[in-house]
Amino acid sequence: MTGHDDRYIEITTRLRSVRSFCDFLSQGGIVRVALKDGAPYKDVTAVLLERKRREAEALDRTRRRLYPDLSDEEVMPPLYSRH
């Protein structure tokens, strides 16, 4: 992909992934964990959603700082670009 280095693509792909997970949680997805084997499951959705939103904001800031001319662009790297 001409004009986009691997780091930009990595940050953008990660940002897209985190945003998709936030969308999933915002639309009713639930995350439950057990603190140890046999323990009851605890809903951690709200905590995880907030953590992932902060991660997305940090990735977006990083991308804007490192690539100010490309930061609003959504890059779709070509599949199987390296054979």
PDB file of N, CA and C in Angstrom:
ATOM      1  N   MET A   1       0.851  -1.170   0.000  1.00  0.00           N
ATOM      2  CA  MET A   1       0.000   0.000   0.000  1.00  0.00           C
ATOM      3  C   MET A   1       0.894   1.229   0.000  1.00  0.00           C
ATOM      4  N   THR A   2       0.980   1.872  -1.094  1.00  0.00           N
ATOM      5  CA  THR A   2       1.859   3.004  -1.281  1.00  0.00           C
ATOM      6  C   THR A   2       1.480   4.152  -0.347  1.00  0.00           C
ATOM      7  N   GLY A   3       2.504   4.709   0.320  1.00  0.00           N
ATOM      8  CA  GLY A   3       2.274   5.864   1.159  1.00  0.00           C
ATOM      9  C   GLY A   3       1.916   5.559   2.601  1.00  0.00           C
ATOM     10  N   HIS A   4       1.712   4.306   2.939  1.00  0.00           N
ATOM     11  CA  HIS A   4       1.360   3.950   4.311  1.00  0.00           C
ATOM     12  C   HIS A   4       2.373   2.928   4.821  1.00  0.00           C
ATOM     13  N   ASP A   5       3.074   3.284   5.878  1.00  0.00           N
ATOM     14  CA  ASP A   5       4.027   2.313   6.400  1.00  0.00           C
ATOM     15  C   ASP A   5       3.322   1.307   7.307  1.00  0.00           C
ATOM     16  N   ASP A   6       4.054   0.274   7.680  1.00  0.00           N
ATOM     17  CA  ASP A   6       3.476  -0.810   8.482  1.00  0.00           C
ATOM     18  C   ASP A   6       2.963  -0.334   9.836  1.00  0.00           C
ATOM     19  N   ARG A   7       3.628   0.616  10.443  1.00  0.00           N
ATOM     20  CA  ARG A   7       3.215   1.113  11.765  1.00  0.00           C
ATOM     21  C   ARG A   7       1.854   1.806  11.679  1.00  0.00           C
ATOM     22  N   TYR A   8       1.662   2.597  10.633  1.00  0.00           N
ATOM     23  CA  TYR A   8       0.371   3.262  10.448  1.00  0.00           C
ATOM     24  C   TYR A   8      -0.745   2.237  10.275  1.00  0.00           C
ATOM     25  N   ILE A   9      -0.485   1.241   9.475  1.00  0.00           N
ATOM     26  CA  ILE A   9      -1.482   0.194   9.242  1.00  0.00           C
ATOM     27  C   ILE A   9      -1.754  -0.574  10.526  1.00  0.00           C
ATOM     28  N   GLU A  10      -0.716  -0.855  11.300  1.00  0.00           N
ATOM     29  CA  GLU A  10      -0.881  -1.557  12.575  1.00  0.00           C
ATOM     30  C   GLU A  10      -1.764  -0.754  13.537  1.00  0.00           C
ATOM     31  N   ILE A  11      -1.480   0.528  13.692  1.00  0.00           N
ATOM     32  CA  ILE A  11      -2.261   1.378  14.599  1.00  0.00           C
ATOM     33  C   ILE A  11      -3.705   1.473  14.123  1.00  0.00           C
ATOM     34  N   THR A  12      -3.901   1.673  12.828  1.00  0.00           N
ATOM     35  CA  THR A  12      -5.243   1.812  12.284  1.00  0.00           C
ATOM     36  C   THR A  12      -6.043   0.519  12.424  1.00  0.00           C
ATOM     37  N   THR A  13      -5.406  -0.600  12.179  1.00  0.00           N
ATOM     38  CA  THR A  13      -6.082  -1.896  12.314  1.00  0.00           C
ATOM     39  C   THR A  13      -6.461  -2.149  13.760  1.00  0.00           C
ATOM     40  N   ARG A  14      -5.563  -1.851  14.669  1.00  0.00           N
ATOM     41  CA  ARG A  14      -5.857  -2.024  16.098  1.00  0.00           C
ATOM     42  C   ARG A  14      -6.992  -1.099  16.521  1.00  0.00           C
ATOM     43  N   LEU A  15      -6.960   0.144  16.058  1.00  0.00           N
ATOM     44  CA  LEU A  15      -8.012   1.111  16.383  1.00  0.00           C
ATOM     45  C   LEU A  15      -9.365   0.616  15.877  1.00  0.00           C
ATOM     46  N   ARG A  16      -9.391   0.122  14.668  1.00  0.00           N
ATOM     47  CA  ARG A  16     -10.633  -0.407  14.099  1.00  0.00           C
ATOM     48  C   ARG A  16     -11.148  -1.585  14.931  1.00  0.00           C
ATOM     49  N   SER A  17     -10.250  -2.451  15.361  1.00  0.00           N
ATOM     50  CA  SER A  17     -10.626  -3.611  16.165  1.00  0.00           C
ATOM     51  C   SER A  17     -11.200  -3.201  17.524  1.00  0.00           C
ATOM     52  N   VAL A  18     -10.548  -2.266  18.186  1.00  0.00           N
ATOM     53  CA  VAL A  18     -11.016  -1.801  19.495  1.00  0.00           C
ATOM     54  C   VAL A  18     -12.358  -1.104  19.366  1.00  0.00           C
ATOM     55  N   ARG A  19     -12.517  -0.287  18.332  1.00  0.00           N
ATOM     56  CA  ARG A  19     -13.801   0.385  18.122  1.00  0.00           C
ATOM     57  C   ARG A  19     -14.918  -0.624  17.851  1.00  0.00           C
ATOM     58  N   SER A  20     -14.623  -1.657  17.099  1.00  0.00           N
ATOM     59  CA  SER A  20     -15.626  -2.698  16.814  1.00  0.00           C
ATOM     60  C   SER A  20     -16.045  -3.408  18.094  1.00  0.00           C
ATOM     61  N   PHE A  21     -15.089  -3.694  18.959  1.00  0.00           N
ATOM     62  CA  PHE A  21     -15.406  -4.337  20.234  1.00  0.00           C
ATOM     63  C   PHE A  21     -16.255  -3.408  21.096  1.00  0.00           C
ATOM     64  N   CYS A  22     -15.939  -2.122  21.107  1.00  0.00           N
ATOM     65  CA  CYS A  22     -16.750  -1.155  21.846  1.00  0.00           C
ATOM     66  C   CYS A  22     -18.170  -1.117  21.294  1.00  0.00           C
ATOM     67  N   ASP A  23     -18.304  -1.156  19.981  1.00  0.00           N
ATOM     68  CA  ASP A  23     -19.639  -1.187  19.373  1.00  0.00           C
ATOM     69  C   ASP A  23     -20.403  -2.426  19.813  1.00  0.00           C
ATOM     70  N   PHE A  24     -19.733  -3.568  19.820  1.00  0.00           N
ATOM     71  CA  PHE A  24     -20.352  -4.817  20.261  1.00  0.00           C
ATOM     72  C   PHE A  24     -20.869  -4.688  21.698  1.00  0.00           C
ATOM     73  N   LEU A  25     -20.040  -4.158  22.582  1.00  0.00           N
ATOM     74  CA  LEU A  25     -20.444  -4.012  23.978  1.00  0.00           C
ATOM     75  C   LEU A  25     -21.562  -2.976  24.124  1.00  0.00           C
ATOM     76  N   SER A  26     -21.482  -1.897  23.365  1.00  0.00           N
ATOM     77  CA  SER A  26     -22.494  -0.847  23.437  1.00  0.00           C
ATOM     78  C   SER A  26     -23.851  -1.328  22.940  1.00  0.00           C
ATOM     79  N   GLN A  27     -23.848  -2.314  22.073  1.00  0.00           N
ATOM     80  CA  GLN A  27     -25.091  -2.825  21.513  1.00  0.00           C
ATOM     81  C   GLN A  27     -25.619  -4.043  22.265  1.00  0.00           C
ATOM     82  N   GLY A  28     -25.133  -4.252  23.485  1.00  0.00           N
ATOM     83  CA  GLY A  28     -25.691  -5.303  24.317  1.00  0.00           C
ATOM     84  C   GLY A  28     -24.785  -6.478  24.602  1.00  0.00           C
ATOM     85  N   GLY A  29     -23.584  -6.472  24.058  1.00  0.00           N
ATOM     86  CA  GLY A  29     -22.644  -7.554  24.361  1.00  0.00           C
ATOM     87  C   GLY A  29     -22.303  -7.556  25.844  1.00  0.00           C
ATOM     88  N   ILE A  30     -22.086  -8.731  26.389  1.00  0.00           N
ATOM     89  CA  ILE A  30     -21.808  -8.866  27.822  1.00  0.00           C
ATOM     90  C   ILE A  30     -20.513  -9.649  28.012  1.00  0.00           C
ATOM     91  N   VAL A  31     -19.713  -9.210  28.967  1.00  0.00           N
ATOM     92  CA  VAL A  31     -18.485  -9.917  29.317  1.00  0.00           C
ATOM     93  C   VAL A  31     -18.572 -10.274  30.794  1.00  0.00           C
ATOM     94  N   ARG A  32     -18.444 -11.559  31.060  1.00  0.00           N
ATOM     95  CA  ARG A  32     -18.450 -12.043  32.446  1.00  0.00           C
ATOM     96  C   ARG A  32     -17.189 -12.856  32.677  1.00  0.00           C
ATOM     97  N   VAL A  33     -16.616 -12.717  33.858  1.00  0.00           N
ATOM     98  CA  VAL A  33     -15.422 -13.487  34.205  1.00  0.00           C
ATOM     99  C   VAL A  33     -15.596 -14.067  35.602  1.00  0.00           C
ATOM    100  N   ALA A  34     -14.920 -15.169  35.815  1.00  0.00           N
ATOM    101  CA  ALA A  34     -14.846 -15.764  37.145  1.00  0.00           C
ATOM    102  C   ALA A  34     -13.448 -15.475  37.671  1.00  0.00           C
ATOM    103  N   LEU A  35     -13.356 -14.992  38.894  1.00  0.00           N
ATOM    104  CA  LEU A  35     -12.060 -14.626  39.447  1.00  0.00           C
ATOM    105  C   LEU A  35     -11.183 -15.839  39.714  1.00  0.00           C
ATOM    106  N   LYS A  36     -11.800 -17.007  39.901  1.00  0.00           N
ATOM    107  CA  LYS A  36     -11.048 -18.246  40.065  1.00  0.00           C
ATOM    108  C   LYS A  36     -11.954 -19.403  39.668  1.00  0.00           C
ATOM    109  N   ASP A  37     -11.383 -20.550  39.474  1.00  0.00           N
ATOM    110  CA  ASP A  37     -12.169 -21.725  39.096  1.00  0.00           C
ATOM    111  C   ASP A  37     -13.262 -21.997  40.117  1.00  0.00           C
ATOM    112  N   GLY A  38     -14.452 -22.215  39.631  1.00  0.00           N
ATOM    113  CA  GLY A  38     -15.584 -22.523  40.496  1.00  0.00           C
ATOM    114  C   GLY A  38     -16.279 -21.323  41.096  1.00  0.00           C
ATOM    115  N   ALA A  39     -15.712 -20.140  40.929  1.00  0.00           N
ATOM    116  CA  ALA A  39     -16.327 -18.922  41.470  1.00  0.00           C
ATOM    117  C   ALA A  39     -17.460 -18.474  40.543  1.00  0.00           C
ATOM    118  N   PRO A  40     -18.416 -17.742  41.083  1.00  0.00           N
ATOM    119  CA  PRO A  40     -19.497 -17.239  40.222  1.00  0.00           C
ATOM    120  C   PRO A  40     -18.949 -16.200  39.229  1.00  0.00           C
ATOM    121  N   TYR A  41     -19.620 -16.103  38.107  1.00  0.00           N
ATOM    122  CA  TYR A  41     -19.227 -15.127  37.096  1.00  0.00           C
ATOM    123  C   TYR A  41     -19.677 -13.736  37.516  1.00  0.00           C
ATOM    124  N   LYS A  42     -18.830 -12.770  37.207  1.00  0.00           N
ATOM    125  CA  LYS A  42     -19.116 -11.374  37.520  1.00  0.00           C
ATOM    126  C   LYS A  42     -19.164 -10.583  36.209  1.00  0.00           C
ATOM    127  N   ASP A  43     -20.168  -9.749  36.046  1.00  0.00           N
ATOM    128  CA  ASP A  43     -20.303  -8.923  34.853  1.00  0.00           C
ATOM    129  C   ASP A  43     -19.288  -7.779  34.921  1.00  0.00           C
ATOM    130  N   VAL A  44     -18.384  -7.730  33.958  1.00  0.00           N
ATOM    131  CA  VAL A  44     -17.355  -6.683  33.909  1.00  0.00           C
ATOM    132  C   VAL A  44     -17.497  -5.830  32.641  1.00  0.00           C
ATOM    133  N   THR A  45     -18.667  -5.883  32.023  1.00  0.00           N
ATOM    134  CA  THR A  45     -18.892  -5.206  30.752  1.00  0.00           C
ATOM    135  C   THR A  45     -18.623  -3.706  30.841  1.00  0.00           C
ATOM    136  N   ALA A  46     -19.183  -3.034  31.819  1.00  0.00           N
ATOM    137  CA  ALA A  46     -19.033  -1.577  31.926  1.00  0.00           C
ATOM    138  C   ALA A  46     -17.569  -1.180  32.122  1.00  0.00           C
ATOM    139  N   VAL A  47     -16.865  -1.923  32.957  1.00  0.00           N
ATOM    140  CA  VAL A  47     -15.448  -1.625  33.209  1.00  0.00           C
ATOM    141  C   VAL A  47     -14.630  -1.852  31.947  1.00  0.00           C
ATOM    142  N   LEU A  48     -14.891  -2.957  31.265  1.00  0.00           N
ATOM    143  CA  LEU A  48     -14.158  -3.276  30.056  1.00  0.00           C
ATOM    144  C   LEU A  48     -14.463  -2.278  28.939  1.00  0.00           C
ATOM    145  N   LEU A  49     -15.705  -1.870  28.811  1.00  0.00           N
ATOM    146  CA  LEU A  49     -16.080  -0.892  27.796  1.00  0.00           C
ATOM    147  C   LEU A  49     -15.344   0.425  28.028  1.00  0.00           C
ATOM    148  N   GLU A  50     -15.304   0.873  29.252  1.00  0.00           N
ATOM    149  CA  GLU A  50     -14.596   2.122  29.553  1.00  0.00           C
ATOM    150  C   GLU A  50     -13.103   1.989  29.258  1.00  0.00           C
ATOM    151  N   ARG A  51     -12.515   0.875  29.607  1.00  0.00           N
ATOM    152  CA  ARG A  51     -11.086   0.633  29.362  1.00  0.00           C
ATOM    153  C   ARG A  51     -10.806   0.639  27.853  1.00  0.00           C
ATOM    154  N   LYS A  52     -11.659  -0.025  27.092  1.00  0.00           N
ATOM    155  CA  LYS A  52     -11.457  -0.100  25.641  1.00  0.00           C
ATOM    156  C   LYS A  52     -11.703   1.249  24.967  1.00  0.00           C
ATOM    157  N   ARG A  53     -12.629   2.036  25.483  1.00  0.00           N
ATOM    158  CA  ARG A  53     -12.841   3.384  24.940  1.00  0.00           C
ATOM    159  C   ARG A  53     -11.605   4.255  25.156  1.00  0.00           C
ATOM    160  N   ARG A  54     -11.008   4.154  26.334  1.00  0.00           N
ATOM    161  CA  ARG A  54      -9.773   4.904  26.599  1.00  0.00           C
ATOM    162  C   ARG A  54      -8.645   4.434  25.686  1.00  0.00           C
ATOM    163  N   GLU A  55      -8.571   3.119  25.453  1.00  0.00           N
ATOM    164  CA  GLU A  55      -7.556   2.585  24.551  1.00  0.00           C
ATOM    165  C   GLU A  55      -7.755   3.130  23.134  1.00  0.00           C
ATOM    166  N   ALA A  56      -8.998   3.174  22.672  1.00  0.00           N
ATOM    167  CA  ALA A  56      -9.287   3.703  21.338  1.00  0.00           C
ATOM    168  C   ALA A  56      -8.898   5.183  21.246  1.00  0.00           C
ATOM    169  N   GLU A  57      -9.203   5.946  22.269  1.00  0.00           N
ATOM    170  CA  GLU A  57      -8.834   7.360  22.284  1.00  0.00           C
ATOM    171  C   GLU A  57      -7.316   7.533  22.229  1.00  0.00           C
ATOM    172  N   ALA A  58      -6.585   6.696  22.979  1.00  0.00           N
ATOM    173  CA  ALA A  58      -5.128   6.770  22.990  1.00  0.00           C
ATOM    174  C   ALA A  58      -4.552   6.392  21.621  1.00  0.00           C
ATOM    175  N   LEU A  59      -5.100   5.356  21.004  1.00  0.00           N
ATOM    176  CA  LEU A  59      -4.643   4.968  19.668  1.00  0.00           C
ATOM    177  C   LEU A  59      -4.918   6.069  18.653  1.00  0.00           C
ATOM    178  N   ASP A  60      -6.077   6.676  18.756  1.00  0.00           N
ATOM    179  CA  ASP A  60      -6.429   7.765  17.844  1.00  0.00           C
ATOM    180  C   ASP A  60      -5.488   8.952  18.023  1.00  0.00           C
ATOM    181  N   ARG A  61      -5.189   9.302  19.277  1.00  0.00           N
ATOM    182  CA  ARG A  61      -4.244  10.405  19.543  1.00  0.00           C
ATOM    183  C   ARG A  61      -2.865  10.085  18.980  1.00  0.00           C
ATOM    184  N   THR A  62      -2.412   8.860  19.190  1.00  0.00           N
ATOM    185  CA  THR A  62      -1.104   8.444  18.690  1.00  0.00           C
ATOM    186  C   THR A  62      -1.059   8.537  17.171  1.00  0.00           C
ATOM    187  N   ARG A  63      -2.098   8.037  16.526  1.00  0.00           N
ATOM    188  CA  ARG A  63      -2.148   8.064  15.066  1.00  0.00           C
ATOM    189  C   ARG A  63      -2.167   9.508  14.559  1.00  0.00           C
ATOM    190  N   ARG A  64      -2.921  10.373  15.209  1.00  0.00           N
ATOM    191  CA  ARG A  64      -2.974  11.787  14.795  1.00  0.00           C
ATOM    192  C   ARG A  64      -1.631  12.484  14.992  1.00  0.00           C
ATOM    193  N   ARG A  65      -0.922  12.123  16.062  1.00  0.00           N
ATOM    194  CA  ARG A  65       0.371  12.738  16.327  1.00  0.00           C
ATOM    195  C   ARG A  65       1.431  12.258  15.333  1.00  0.00           C
ATOM    196  N   LEU A  66       1.459  10.946  15.069  1.00  0.00           N
ATOM    197  CA  LEU A  66       2.478  10.391  14.188  1.00  0.00           C
ATOM    198  C   LEU A  66       2.182  10.610  12.709  1.00  0.00           C
ATOM    199  N   TYR A  67       0.900  10.634  12.369  1.00  0.00           N
ATOM    200  CA  TYR A  67       0.491  10.741  10.968  1.00  0.00           C
ATOM    201  C   TYR A  67      -0.613  11.792  10.818  1.00  0.00           C
ATOM    202  N   PRO A  68      -0.299  13.057  11.059  1.00  0.00           N
ATOM    203  CA  PRO A  68      -1.337  14.086  11.041  1.00  0.00           C
ATOM    204  C   PRO A  68      -2.023  14.229   9.687  1.00  0.00           C
ATOM    205  N   ASP A  69      -1.335  13.928   8.611  1.00  0.00           N
ATOM    206  CA  ASP A  69      -1.938  14.068   7.286  1.00  0.00           C
ATOM    207  C   ASP A  69      -2.789  12.857   6.902  1.00  0.00           C
ATOM    208  N   LEU A  70      -2.695  11.767   7.659  1.00  0.00           N
ATOM    209  CA  LEU A  70      -3.441  10.547   7.349  1.00  0.00           C
ATOM    210  C   LEU A  70      -4.406  10.136   8.444  1.00  0.00           C
ATOM    211  N   SER A  71      -4.453  10.856   9.536  1.00  0.00           N
ATOM    212  CA  SER A  71      -5.148  10.379  10.736  1.00  0.00           C
ATOM    213  C   SER A  71      -6.640  10.141  10.568  1.00  0.00           C
ATOM    214  N   ASP A  72      -7.297  10.820   9.663  1.00  0.00           N
ATOM    215  CA  ASP A  72      -8.733  10.619   9.500  1.00  0.00           C
ATOM    216  C   ASP A  72      -9.062   9.587   8.431  1.00  0.00           C
ATOM    217  N   GLU A  73      -8.031   9.075   7.811  1.00  0.00           N
ATOM    218  CA  GLU A  73      -8.200   8.102   6.751  1.00  0.00           C
ATOM    219  C   GLU A  73      -8.362   6.699   7.352  1.00  0.00           C
ATOM    220  N   GLU A  74      -9.242   5.925   6.795  1.00  0.00           N
ATOM    221  CA  GLU A  74      -9.403   4.540   7.222  1.00  0.00           C
ATOM    222  C   GLU A  74      -8.693   3.656   6.215  1.00  0.00           C
ATOM    223  N   VAL A  75      -7.647   2.989   6.650  1.00  0.00           N
ATOM    224  CA  VAL A  75      -6.851   2.167   5.756  1.00  0.00           C
ATOM    225  C   VAL A  75      -7.316   0.721   5.820  1.00  0.00           C
ATOM    226  N   MET A  76      -7.514   0.125   4.667  1.00  0.00           N
ATOM    227  CA  MET A  76      -7.817  -1.300   4.561  1.00  0.00           C
ATOM    228  C   MET A  76      -6.624  -1.946   3.882  1.00  0.00           C
ATOM    229  N   PRO A  77      -5.722  -2.558   4.647  1.00  0.00           N
ATOM    230  CA  PRO A  77      -4.572  -3.179   4.001  1.00  0.00           C
ATOM    231  C   PRO A  77      -5.026  -4.330   3.100  1.00  0.00           C
ATOM    232  N   PRO A  78      -4.370  -4.497   1.967  1.00  0.00           N
ATOM    233  CA  PRO A  78      -4.764  -5.582   1.075  1.00  0.00           C
ATOM    234  C   PRO A  78      -4.476  -6.927   1.726  1.00  0.00           C
ATOM    235  N   LEU A  79      -5.357  -7.873   1.514  1.00  0.00           N
ATOM    236  CA  LEU A  79      -5.147  -9.214   2.046  1.00  0.00           C
ATOM    237  C   LEU A  79      -3.992  -9.885   1.305  1.00  0.00           C
ATOM    238  N   TYR A  80      -3.204 -10.622   2.040  1.00  0.00           N
ATOM    239  CA  TYR A  80      -2.118 -11.407   1.460  1.00  0.00           C
ATOM    240  C   TYR A  80      -1.199 -10.546   0.609  1.00  0.00           C
ATOM    241  N   SER A  81      -0.815  -9.410   1.140  1.00  0.00           N
ATOM    242  CA  SER A  81      -0.003  -8.483   0.361  1.00  0.00           C
ATOM    243  C   SER A  81       1.462  -8.923   0.272  1.00  0.00           C
ATOM    244  N   ARG A  82       1.854  -9.884   1.076  1.00  0.00           N
ATOM    245  CA  ARG A  82       3.259 -10.320   1.060  1.00  0.00           C
ATOM    246  C   ARG A  82       3.309 -11.823   0.845  1.00  0.00           C
ATOM    247  N   HIS A  83       3.713 -12.205  -0.346  1.00  0.00           N
ATOM    248  CA  HIS A  83       3.835 -13.632  -0.673  1.00  0.00           C
ATOM    249  C   HIS A  83       5.285 -13.983  -0.815  1.00  0.00           C
TER     250      HIS A  83
END
